[in-house]
mmCIF file of C-alpha atoms in Angstrom:
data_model
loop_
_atom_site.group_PDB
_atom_site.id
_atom_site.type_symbol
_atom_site.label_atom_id
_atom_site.label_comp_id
_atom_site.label_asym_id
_atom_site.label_seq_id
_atom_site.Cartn_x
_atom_site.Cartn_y
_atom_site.Cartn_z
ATOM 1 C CA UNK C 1 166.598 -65.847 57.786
ATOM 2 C CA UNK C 2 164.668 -65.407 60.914
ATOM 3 C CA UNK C 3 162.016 -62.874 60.202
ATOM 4 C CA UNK C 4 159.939 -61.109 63.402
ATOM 5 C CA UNK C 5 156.509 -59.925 63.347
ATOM 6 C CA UNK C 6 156.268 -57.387 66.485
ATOM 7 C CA UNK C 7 152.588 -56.305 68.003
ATOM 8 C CA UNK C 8 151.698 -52.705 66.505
ATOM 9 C CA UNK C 9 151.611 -50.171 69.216
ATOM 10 C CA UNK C 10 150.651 -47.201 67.501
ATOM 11 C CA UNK C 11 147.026 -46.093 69.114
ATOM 12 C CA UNK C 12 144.468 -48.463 67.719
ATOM 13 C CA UNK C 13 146.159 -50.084 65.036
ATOM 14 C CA UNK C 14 145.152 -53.461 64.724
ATOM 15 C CA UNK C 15 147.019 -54.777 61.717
ATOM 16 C CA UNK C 16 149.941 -57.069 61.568
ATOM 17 C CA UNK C 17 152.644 -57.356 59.537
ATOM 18 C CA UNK C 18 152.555 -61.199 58.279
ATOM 19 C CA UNK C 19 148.896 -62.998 58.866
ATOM 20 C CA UNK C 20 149.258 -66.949 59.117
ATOM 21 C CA UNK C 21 149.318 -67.193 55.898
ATOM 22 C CA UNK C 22 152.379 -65.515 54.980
ATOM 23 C CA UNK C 23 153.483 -66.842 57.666
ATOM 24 C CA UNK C 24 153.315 -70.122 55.926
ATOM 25 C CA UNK C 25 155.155 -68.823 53.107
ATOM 26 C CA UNK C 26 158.203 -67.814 54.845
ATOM 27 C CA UNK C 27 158.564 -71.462 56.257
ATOM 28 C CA UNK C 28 157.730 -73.144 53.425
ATOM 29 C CA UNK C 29 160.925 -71.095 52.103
ATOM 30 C CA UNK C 30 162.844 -72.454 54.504
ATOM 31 C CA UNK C 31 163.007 -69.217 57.245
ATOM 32 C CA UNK C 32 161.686 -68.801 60.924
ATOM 33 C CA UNK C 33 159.345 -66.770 61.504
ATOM 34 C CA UNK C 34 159.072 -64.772 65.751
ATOM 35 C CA UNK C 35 155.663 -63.470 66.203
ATOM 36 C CA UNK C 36 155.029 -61.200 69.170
ATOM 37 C CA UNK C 37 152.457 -63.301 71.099
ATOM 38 C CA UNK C 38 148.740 -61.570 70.668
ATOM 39 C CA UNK C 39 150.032 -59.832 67.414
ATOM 40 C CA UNK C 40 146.695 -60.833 65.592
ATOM 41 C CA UNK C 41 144.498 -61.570 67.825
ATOM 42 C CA UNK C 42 142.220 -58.417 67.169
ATOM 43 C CA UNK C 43 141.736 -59.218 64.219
ATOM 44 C CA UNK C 44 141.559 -63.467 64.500
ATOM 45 C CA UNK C 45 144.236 -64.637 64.003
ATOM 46 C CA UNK C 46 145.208 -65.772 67.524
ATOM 47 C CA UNK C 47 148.952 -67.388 68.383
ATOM 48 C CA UNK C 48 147.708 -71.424 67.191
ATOM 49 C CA UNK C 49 146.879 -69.898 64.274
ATOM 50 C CA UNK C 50 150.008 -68.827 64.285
ATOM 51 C CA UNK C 51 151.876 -71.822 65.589
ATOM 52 C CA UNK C 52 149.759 -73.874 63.544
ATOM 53 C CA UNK C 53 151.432 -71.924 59.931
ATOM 54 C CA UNK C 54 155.215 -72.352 61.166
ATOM 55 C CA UNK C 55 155.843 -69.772 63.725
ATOM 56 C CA UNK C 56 157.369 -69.351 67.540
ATOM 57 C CA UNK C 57 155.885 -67.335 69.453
ATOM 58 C CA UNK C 58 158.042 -64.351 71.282
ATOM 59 C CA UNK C 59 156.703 -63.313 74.968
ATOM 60 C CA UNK C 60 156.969 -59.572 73.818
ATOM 61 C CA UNK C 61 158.093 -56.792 71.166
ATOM 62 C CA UNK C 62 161.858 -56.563 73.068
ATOM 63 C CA UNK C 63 162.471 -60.552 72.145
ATOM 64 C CA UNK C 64 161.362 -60.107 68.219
ATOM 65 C CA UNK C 65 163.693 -57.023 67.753
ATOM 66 C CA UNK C 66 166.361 -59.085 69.761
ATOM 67 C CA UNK C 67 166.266 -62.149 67.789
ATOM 68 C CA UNK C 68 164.714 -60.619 64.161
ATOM 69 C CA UNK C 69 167.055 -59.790 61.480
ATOM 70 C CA UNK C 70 164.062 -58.865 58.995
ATOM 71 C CA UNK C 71 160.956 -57.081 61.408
ATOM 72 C CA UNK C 72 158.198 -56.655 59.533
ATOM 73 C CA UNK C 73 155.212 -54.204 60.471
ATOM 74 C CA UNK C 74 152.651 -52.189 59.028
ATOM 75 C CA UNK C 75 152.872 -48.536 60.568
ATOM 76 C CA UNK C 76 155.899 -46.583 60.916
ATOM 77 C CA UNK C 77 157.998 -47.386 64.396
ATOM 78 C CA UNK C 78 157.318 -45.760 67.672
ATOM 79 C CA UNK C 79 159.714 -44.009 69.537
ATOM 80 C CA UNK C 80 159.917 -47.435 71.956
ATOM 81 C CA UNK C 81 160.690 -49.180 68.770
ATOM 82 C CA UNK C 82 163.481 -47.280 67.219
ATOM 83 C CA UNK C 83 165.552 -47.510 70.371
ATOM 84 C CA UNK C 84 165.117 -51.219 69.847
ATOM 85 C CA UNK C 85 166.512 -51.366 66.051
ATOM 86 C CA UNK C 86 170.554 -52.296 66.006
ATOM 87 C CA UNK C 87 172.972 -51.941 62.774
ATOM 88 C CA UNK C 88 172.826 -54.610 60.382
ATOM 89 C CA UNK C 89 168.520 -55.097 61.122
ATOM 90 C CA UNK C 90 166.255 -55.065 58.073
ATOM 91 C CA UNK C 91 162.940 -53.301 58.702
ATOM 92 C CA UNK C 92 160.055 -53.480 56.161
ATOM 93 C CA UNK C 93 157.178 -51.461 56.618
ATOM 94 C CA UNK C 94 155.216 -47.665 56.130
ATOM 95 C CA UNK C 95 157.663 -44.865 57.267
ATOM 96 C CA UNK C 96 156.106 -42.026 55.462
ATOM 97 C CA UNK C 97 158.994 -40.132 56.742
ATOM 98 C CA UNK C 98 159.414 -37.300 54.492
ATOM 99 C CA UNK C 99 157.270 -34.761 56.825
ATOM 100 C CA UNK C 100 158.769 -36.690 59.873
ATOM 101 C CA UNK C 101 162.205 -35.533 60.765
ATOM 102 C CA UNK C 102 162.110 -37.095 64.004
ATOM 103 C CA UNK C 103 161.592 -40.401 62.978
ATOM 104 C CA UNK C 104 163.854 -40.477 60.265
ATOM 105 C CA UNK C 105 166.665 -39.112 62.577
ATOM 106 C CA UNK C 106 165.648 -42.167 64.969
ATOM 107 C CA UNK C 107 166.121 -44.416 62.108
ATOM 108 C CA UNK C 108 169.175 -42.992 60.948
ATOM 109 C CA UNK C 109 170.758 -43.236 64.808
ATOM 110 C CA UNK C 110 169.635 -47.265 64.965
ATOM 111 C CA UNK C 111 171.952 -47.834 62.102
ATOM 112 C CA UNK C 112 169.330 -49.983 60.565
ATOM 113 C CA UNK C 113 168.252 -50.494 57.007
ATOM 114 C CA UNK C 114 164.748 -49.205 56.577
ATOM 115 C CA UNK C 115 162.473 -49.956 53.483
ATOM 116 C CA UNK C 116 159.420 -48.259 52.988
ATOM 117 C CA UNK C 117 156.203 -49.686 51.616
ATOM 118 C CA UNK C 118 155.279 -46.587 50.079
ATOM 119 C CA UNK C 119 158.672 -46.092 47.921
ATOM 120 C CA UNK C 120 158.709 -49.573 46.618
ATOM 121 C CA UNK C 121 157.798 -48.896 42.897
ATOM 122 C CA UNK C 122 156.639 -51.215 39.843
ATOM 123 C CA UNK C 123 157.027 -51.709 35.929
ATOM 124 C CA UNK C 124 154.157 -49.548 35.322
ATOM 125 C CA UNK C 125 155.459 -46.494 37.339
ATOM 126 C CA UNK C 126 152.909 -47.446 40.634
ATOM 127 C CA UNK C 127 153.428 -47.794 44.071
ATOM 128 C CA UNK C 128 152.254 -51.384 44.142
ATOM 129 C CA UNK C 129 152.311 -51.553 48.516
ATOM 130 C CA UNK C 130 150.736 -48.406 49.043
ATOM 131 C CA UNK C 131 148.336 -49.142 46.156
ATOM 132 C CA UNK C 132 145.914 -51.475 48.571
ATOM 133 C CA UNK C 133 146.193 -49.118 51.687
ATOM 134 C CA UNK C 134 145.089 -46.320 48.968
ATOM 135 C CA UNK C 135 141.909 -48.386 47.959
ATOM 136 C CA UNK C 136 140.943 -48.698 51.082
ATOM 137 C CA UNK C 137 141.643 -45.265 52.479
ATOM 138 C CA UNK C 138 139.999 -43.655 49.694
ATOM 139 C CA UNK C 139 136.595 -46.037 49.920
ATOM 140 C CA UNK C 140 136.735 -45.390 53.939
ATOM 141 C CA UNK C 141 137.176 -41.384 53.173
ATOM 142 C CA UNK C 142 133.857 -41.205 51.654
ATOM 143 C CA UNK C 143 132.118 -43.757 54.356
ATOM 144 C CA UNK C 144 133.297 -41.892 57.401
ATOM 145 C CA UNK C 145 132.362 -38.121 55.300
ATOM 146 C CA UNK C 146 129.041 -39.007 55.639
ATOM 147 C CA UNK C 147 129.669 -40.241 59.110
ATOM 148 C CA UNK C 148 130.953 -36.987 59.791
ATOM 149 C CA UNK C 149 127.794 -34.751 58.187
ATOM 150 C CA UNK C 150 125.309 -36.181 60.338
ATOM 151 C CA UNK C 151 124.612 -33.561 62.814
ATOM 152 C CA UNK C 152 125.558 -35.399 66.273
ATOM 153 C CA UNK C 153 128.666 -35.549 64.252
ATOM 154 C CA UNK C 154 129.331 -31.936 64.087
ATOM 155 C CA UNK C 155 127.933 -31.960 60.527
ATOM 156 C CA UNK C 156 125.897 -30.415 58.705
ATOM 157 C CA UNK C 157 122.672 -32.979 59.012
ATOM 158 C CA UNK C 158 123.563 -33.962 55.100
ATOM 159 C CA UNK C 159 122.799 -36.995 53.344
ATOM 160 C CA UNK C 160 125.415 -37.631 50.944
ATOM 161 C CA UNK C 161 122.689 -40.246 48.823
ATOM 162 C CA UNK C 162 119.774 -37.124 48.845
ATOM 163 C CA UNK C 163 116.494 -38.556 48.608
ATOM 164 C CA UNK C 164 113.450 -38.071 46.637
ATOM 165 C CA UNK C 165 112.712 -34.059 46.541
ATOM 166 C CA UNK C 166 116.093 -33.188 48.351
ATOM 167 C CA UNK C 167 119.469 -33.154 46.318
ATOM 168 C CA UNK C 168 122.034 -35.203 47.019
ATOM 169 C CA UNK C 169 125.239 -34.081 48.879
ATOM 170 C CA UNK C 170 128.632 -32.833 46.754
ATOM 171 C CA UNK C 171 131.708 -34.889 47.213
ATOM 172 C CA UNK C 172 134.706 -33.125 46.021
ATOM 173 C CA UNK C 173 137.772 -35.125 45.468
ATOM 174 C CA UNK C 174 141.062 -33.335 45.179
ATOM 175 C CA UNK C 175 143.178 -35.682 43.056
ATOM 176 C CA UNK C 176 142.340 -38.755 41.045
ATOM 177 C CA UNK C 177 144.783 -41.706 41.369
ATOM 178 C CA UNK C 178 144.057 -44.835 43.244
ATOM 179 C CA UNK C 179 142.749 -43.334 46.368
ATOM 180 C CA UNK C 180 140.791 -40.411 44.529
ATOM 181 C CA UNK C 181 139.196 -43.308 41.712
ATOM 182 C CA UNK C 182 138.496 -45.537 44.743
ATOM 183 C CA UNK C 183 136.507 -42.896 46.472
ATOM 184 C CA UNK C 184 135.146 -41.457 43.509
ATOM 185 C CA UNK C 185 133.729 -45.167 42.953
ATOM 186 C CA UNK C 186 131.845 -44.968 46.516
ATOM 187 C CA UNK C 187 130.556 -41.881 46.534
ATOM 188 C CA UNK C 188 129.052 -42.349 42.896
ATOM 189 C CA UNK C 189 127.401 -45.606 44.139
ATOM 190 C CA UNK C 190 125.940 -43.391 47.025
ATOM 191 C CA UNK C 191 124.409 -41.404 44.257
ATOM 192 C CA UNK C 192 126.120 -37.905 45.286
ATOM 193 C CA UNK C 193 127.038 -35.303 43.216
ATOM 194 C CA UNK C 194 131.381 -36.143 42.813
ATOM 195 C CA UNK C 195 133.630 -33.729 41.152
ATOM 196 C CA UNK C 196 137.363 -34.832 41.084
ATOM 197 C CA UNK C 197 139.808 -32.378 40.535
ATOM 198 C CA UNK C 198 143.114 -33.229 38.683
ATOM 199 C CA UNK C 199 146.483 -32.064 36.597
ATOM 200 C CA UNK C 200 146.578 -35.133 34.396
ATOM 201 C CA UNK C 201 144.329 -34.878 31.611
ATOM 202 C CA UNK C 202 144.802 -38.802 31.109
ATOM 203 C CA UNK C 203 143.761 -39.301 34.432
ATOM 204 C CA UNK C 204 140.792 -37.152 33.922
ATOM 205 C CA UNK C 205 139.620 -38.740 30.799
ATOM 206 C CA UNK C 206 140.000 -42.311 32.081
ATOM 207 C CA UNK C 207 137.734 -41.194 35.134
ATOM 208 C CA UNK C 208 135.523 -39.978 32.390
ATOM 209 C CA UNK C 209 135.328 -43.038 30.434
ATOM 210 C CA UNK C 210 134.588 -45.495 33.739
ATOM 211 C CA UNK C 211 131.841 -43.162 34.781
ATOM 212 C CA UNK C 212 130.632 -42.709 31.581
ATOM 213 C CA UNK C 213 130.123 -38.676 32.521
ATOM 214 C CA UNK C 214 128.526 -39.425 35.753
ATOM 215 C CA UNK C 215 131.109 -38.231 37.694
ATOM 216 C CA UNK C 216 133.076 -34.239 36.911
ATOM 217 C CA UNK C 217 136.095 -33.872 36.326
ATOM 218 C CA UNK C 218 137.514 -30.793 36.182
ATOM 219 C CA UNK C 219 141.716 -29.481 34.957
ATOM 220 C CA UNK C 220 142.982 -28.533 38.935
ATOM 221 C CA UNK C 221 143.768 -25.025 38.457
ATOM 222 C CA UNK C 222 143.705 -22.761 41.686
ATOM 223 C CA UNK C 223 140.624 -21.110 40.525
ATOM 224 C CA UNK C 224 138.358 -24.167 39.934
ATOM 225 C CA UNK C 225 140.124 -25.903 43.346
ATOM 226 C CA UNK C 226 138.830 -22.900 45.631
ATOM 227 C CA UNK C 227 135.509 -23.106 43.776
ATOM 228 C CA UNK C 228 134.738 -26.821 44.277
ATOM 229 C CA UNK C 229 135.738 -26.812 47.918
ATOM 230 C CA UNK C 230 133.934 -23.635 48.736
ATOM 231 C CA UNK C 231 130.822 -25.656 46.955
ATOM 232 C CA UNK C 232 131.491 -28.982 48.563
ATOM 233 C CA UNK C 233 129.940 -30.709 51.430
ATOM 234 C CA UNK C 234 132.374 -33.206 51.248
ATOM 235 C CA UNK C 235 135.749 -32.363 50.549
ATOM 236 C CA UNK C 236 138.474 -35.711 50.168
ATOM 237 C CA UNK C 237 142.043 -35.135 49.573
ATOM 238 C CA UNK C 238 143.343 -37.603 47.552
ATOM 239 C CA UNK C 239 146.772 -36.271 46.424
ATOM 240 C CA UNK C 240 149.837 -37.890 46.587
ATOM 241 C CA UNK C 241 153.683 -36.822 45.449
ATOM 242 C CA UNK C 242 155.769 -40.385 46.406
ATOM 243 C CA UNK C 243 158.067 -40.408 49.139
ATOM 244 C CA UNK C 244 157.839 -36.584 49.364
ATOM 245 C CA UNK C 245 155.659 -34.094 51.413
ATOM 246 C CA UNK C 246 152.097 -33.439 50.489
ATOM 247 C CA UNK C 247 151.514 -30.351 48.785
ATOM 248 C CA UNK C 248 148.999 -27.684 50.690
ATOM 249 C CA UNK C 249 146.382 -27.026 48.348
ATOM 250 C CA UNK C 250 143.772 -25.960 50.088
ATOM 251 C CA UNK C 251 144.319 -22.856 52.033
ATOM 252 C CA UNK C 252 142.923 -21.233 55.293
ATOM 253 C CA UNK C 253 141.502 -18.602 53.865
ATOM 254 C CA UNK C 254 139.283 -20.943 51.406
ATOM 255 C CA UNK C 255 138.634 -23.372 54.540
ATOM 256 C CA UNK C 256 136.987 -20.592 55.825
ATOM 257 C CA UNK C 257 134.827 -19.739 53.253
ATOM 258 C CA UNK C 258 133.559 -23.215 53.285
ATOM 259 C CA UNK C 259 129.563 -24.050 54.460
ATOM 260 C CA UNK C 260 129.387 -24.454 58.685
ATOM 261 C CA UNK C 261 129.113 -28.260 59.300
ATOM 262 C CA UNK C 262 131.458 -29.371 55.909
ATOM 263 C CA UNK C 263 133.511 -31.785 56.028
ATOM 264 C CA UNK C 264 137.110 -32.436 54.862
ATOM 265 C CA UNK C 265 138.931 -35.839 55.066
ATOM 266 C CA UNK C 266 142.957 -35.719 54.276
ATOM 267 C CA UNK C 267 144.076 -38.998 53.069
ATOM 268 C CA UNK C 268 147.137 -37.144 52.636
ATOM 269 C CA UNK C 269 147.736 -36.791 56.169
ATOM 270 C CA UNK C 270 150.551 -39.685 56.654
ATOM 271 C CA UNK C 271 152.639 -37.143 53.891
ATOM 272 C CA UNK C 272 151.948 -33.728 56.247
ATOM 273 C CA UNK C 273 148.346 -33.556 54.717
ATOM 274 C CA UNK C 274 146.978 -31.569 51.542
ATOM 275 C CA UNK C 275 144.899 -28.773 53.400
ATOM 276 C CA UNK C 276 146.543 -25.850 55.362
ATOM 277 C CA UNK C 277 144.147 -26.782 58.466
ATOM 278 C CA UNK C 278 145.219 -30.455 59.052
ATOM 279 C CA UNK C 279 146.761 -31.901 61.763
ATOM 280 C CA UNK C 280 147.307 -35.335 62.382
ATOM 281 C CA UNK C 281 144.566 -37.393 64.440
ATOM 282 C CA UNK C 282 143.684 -40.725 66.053
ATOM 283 C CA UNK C 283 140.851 -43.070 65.572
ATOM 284 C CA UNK C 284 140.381 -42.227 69.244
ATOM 285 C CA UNK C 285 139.862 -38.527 68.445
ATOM 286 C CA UNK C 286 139.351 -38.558 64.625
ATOM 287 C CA UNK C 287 138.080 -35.004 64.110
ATOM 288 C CA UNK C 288 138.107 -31.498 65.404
ATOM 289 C CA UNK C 289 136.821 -27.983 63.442
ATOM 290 C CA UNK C 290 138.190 -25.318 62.098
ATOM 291 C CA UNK C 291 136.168 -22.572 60.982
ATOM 292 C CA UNK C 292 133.035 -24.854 61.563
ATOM 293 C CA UNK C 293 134.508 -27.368 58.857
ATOM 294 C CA UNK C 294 134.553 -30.726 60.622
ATOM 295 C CA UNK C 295 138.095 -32.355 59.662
ATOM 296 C CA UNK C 296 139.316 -35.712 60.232
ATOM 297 C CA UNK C 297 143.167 -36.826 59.838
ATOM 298 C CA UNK C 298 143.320 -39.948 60.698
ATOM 299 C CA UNK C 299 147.037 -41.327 60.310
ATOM 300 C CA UNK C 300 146.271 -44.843 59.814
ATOM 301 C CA UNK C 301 142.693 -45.022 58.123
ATOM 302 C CA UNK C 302 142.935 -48.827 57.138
ATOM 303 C CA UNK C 303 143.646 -49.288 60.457
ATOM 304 C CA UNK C 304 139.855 -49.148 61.332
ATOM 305 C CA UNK C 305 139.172 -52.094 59.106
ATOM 306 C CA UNK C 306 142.172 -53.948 60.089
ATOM 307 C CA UNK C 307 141.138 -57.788 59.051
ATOM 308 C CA UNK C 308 140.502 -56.294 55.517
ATOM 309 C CA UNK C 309 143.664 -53.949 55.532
ATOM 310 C CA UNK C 310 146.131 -56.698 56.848
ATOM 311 C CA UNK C 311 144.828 -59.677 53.915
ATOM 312 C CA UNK C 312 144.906 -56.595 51.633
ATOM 313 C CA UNK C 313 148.595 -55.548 52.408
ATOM 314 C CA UNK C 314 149.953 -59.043 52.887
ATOM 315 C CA UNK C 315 148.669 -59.855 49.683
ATOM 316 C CA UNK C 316 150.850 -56.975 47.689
ATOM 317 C CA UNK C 317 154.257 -57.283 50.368
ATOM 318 C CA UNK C 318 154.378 -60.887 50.624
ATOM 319 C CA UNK C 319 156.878 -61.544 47.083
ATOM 320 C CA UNK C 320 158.776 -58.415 48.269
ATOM 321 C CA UNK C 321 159.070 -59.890 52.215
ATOM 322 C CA UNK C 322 159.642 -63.336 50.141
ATOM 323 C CA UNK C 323 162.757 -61.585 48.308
ATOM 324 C CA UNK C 324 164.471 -60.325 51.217
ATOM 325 C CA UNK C 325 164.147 -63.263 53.316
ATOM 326 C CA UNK C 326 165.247 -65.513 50.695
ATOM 327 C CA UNK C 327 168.445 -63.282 49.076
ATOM 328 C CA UNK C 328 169.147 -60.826 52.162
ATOM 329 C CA UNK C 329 168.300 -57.394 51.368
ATOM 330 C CA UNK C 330 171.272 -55.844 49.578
ATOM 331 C CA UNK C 331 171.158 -58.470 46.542
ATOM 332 C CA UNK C 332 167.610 -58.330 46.568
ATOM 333 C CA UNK C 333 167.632 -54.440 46.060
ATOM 334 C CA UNK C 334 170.393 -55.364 43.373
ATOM 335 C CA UNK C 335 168.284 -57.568 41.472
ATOM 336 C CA UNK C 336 165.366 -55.748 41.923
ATOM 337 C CA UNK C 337 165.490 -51.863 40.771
ATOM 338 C CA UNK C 338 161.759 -51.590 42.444
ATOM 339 C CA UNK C 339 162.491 -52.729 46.072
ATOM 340 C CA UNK C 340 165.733 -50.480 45.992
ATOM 341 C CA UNK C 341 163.429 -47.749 45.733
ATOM 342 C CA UNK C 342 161.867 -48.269 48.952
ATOM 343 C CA UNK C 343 165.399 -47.916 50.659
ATOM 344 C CA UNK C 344 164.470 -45.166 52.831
ATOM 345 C CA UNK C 345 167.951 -44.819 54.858
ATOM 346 C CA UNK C 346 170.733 -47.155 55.558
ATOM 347 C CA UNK C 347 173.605 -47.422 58.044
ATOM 348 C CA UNK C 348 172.757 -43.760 59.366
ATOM 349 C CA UNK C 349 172.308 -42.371 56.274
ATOM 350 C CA UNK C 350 169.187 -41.360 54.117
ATOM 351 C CA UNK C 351 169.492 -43.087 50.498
ATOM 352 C CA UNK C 352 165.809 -41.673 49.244
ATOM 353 C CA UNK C 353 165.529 -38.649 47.654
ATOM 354 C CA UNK C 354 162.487 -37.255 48.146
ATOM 355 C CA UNK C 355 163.187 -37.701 51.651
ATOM 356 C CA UNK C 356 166.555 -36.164 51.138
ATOM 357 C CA UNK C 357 164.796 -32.816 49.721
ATOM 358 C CA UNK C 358 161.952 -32.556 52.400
ATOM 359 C CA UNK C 359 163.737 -32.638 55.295
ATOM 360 C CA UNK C 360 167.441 -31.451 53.957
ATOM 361 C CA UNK C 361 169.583 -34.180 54.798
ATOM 362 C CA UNK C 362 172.311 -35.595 52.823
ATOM 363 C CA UNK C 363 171.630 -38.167 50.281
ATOM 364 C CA UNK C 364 173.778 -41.392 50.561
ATOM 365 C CA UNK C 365 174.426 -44.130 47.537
ATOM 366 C CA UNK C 366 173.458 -47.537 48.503
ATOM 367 C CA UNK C 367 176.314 -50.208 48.337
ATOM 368 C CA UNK C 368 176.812 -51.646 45.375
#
């Protein structure tokens, strides 16, 4: 199968969907692999390295979606991509498309078959692509929180860590799966006061047990929500309902009663975001305030530390990539129950259903 790896173009994303390595892989299995010239570079790996693991090297994005029958990415297409998808094209990458109508209607015109990273499922009931985006977003949410307290940040001059004869800062997390453990993890180590708020008692006590009562953890009701964010210099939301829309859980009305110079970072924001006040942002504007509550909604967090993000994703959707390549996608989704799940929408149809439900479009069947 020939297999294309396009440049990202969304606004300072620096990952790539297949690093050398991978790459290498794909070859070794016997496929060709199109790399947009410069796809890496940013984050070295330059075209020899690419050249040197098996690849050709395309003069731009229009020659990879040309050629590609498998494109491979990391952050959902651009306008000036889905125009360049045709019927019969595999794409394999985030879509988050549930709070994105106009995307999904893009994908659904281009006739192509899109797969979502964040829908592929495992044995144990995980997300096992969006698992290493998640670690990484949630140990970045608590890194650029403190970024974002320091005064000439629009914060509130707060150090998360405290010092001798000042207390330390309060994180609180709203939700405690893999990017709400990963950030509770950081902020603990930076010796702040963390509360993580959750609806799963298991997930609560196994927090409990790995912090060994360092770290609170309190039953999510509404009531102990408004209370912890109201209290919080630091508020992360961490929730996450697959495929679907982000529930709003924090309102405007408890934004507002929130300390001037707080500051909120929704991990959610690539599912519509968890707080009523979000919007999405860039790394190029990352915040803006609401009620003197700094918030930053950046769409593509790992993006910032893309070397890291890239090894770290390539390492979890290399088998999948592997599968597809080697059995086309339709037997591979036969074979394998988990990848069919990330079958976002096919031949102009959707075929997800929690994208179905958010945005109120018919649900198709895939082929048998």
């Amino acid at each position: 199968m020939r297999v294309g790896v396009p440049k990202e173009v969304k606004i300072h994303e620096y990952r790539v969907g297949l690093v050398p390595g991978s790459v290498r892989e794909l070859v070794l299995h016997g496929h060709e692999v199109l790399v947009e010239t410069q796809a890496g570079a940013a984050i070295g790996f330059p075209d020899q390295a690419y050249i040197a693991a098996g690849a050709r090297i395309a003069t731009d994005a229009a020659a990879v979606f040309a050629q590609a029958e498998l494109i491979v990415k990391v952050k959902e297409p651009q306008p000036q991509e889905w125009v360049r998808l045709k019927p019969g094209q595999v794409l394999f990458t985030y879509l988050h498309l549930a709070p994105d109508r106009t995307q999904t209607e893009g994908l659904m015109a281009s006739g192509c078959t899109a797969i979502a990273y964040e829908t592929v499922t495992d044995a144990q009931g995980g997300l096992p692509l969006l698992a290493p985006m998640s670690e990484v977003a949630g140990r970045m949410a608590v890194q650029v929180g403190a970024r974002c307290l320091e005064k000439e940040a629009g914060g509130a001059g707060i150090l998360l860590s405290g010092v001798p004869g000042v207390p330390p800062g309060r994180v609180a997390i709203i939700g405690g799966g893999v990017v709400g453990s990963n950030a509770a993890r950081i902020a603990n180590g930076m010796r702040a006061n963390v509360t993580v708020l959750d609806r799963n008692p298991r997930v609560l006590a196994a927090l409990d047990i790995e912090f060994n009562g360092l770290v609170d953890t309190v039953f999510a009701t509404r009531d102990a929500l408004e209370r912890a964010v109201a209290d919080a210099d630091l508020v992360i939301g961490a929730v996450l309902v697959p495929g679907a829309a982000a529930p709003r859980l924090v309102t405007r009305e408890t934004v507002s009663r929130m300390r001037p110079g707080s500051v909120m970072v929704d991990v959610a924001i690539d599912q519509g975001g968890c707080f009523e006040t979000s919007r999405p942002t860039t790394h190029a504007e990352p915040t803006y305030v609401v009620d003197g509550v700094v918030h930053y909604c950046v769409t593509n967090m790992p993006g910032a530390v893309a070397r890291t993000s890239a090894v770290a994703l390539n390492n979890a959707t290399l088998p999948f990539t592997l599968q597809l390549a080697d059995k086309g996608w339709q037997r591979a989704a036969a074979e394998n129950a988990h990848l069919a799940a990330g079958v976002n929408v096919h031949a102009g149809a959707v075929t997800h259903p929690a994208v179905s439900g958010a945005l109120g479009l018919p649900l198709a069947v895939l082929p048998g």
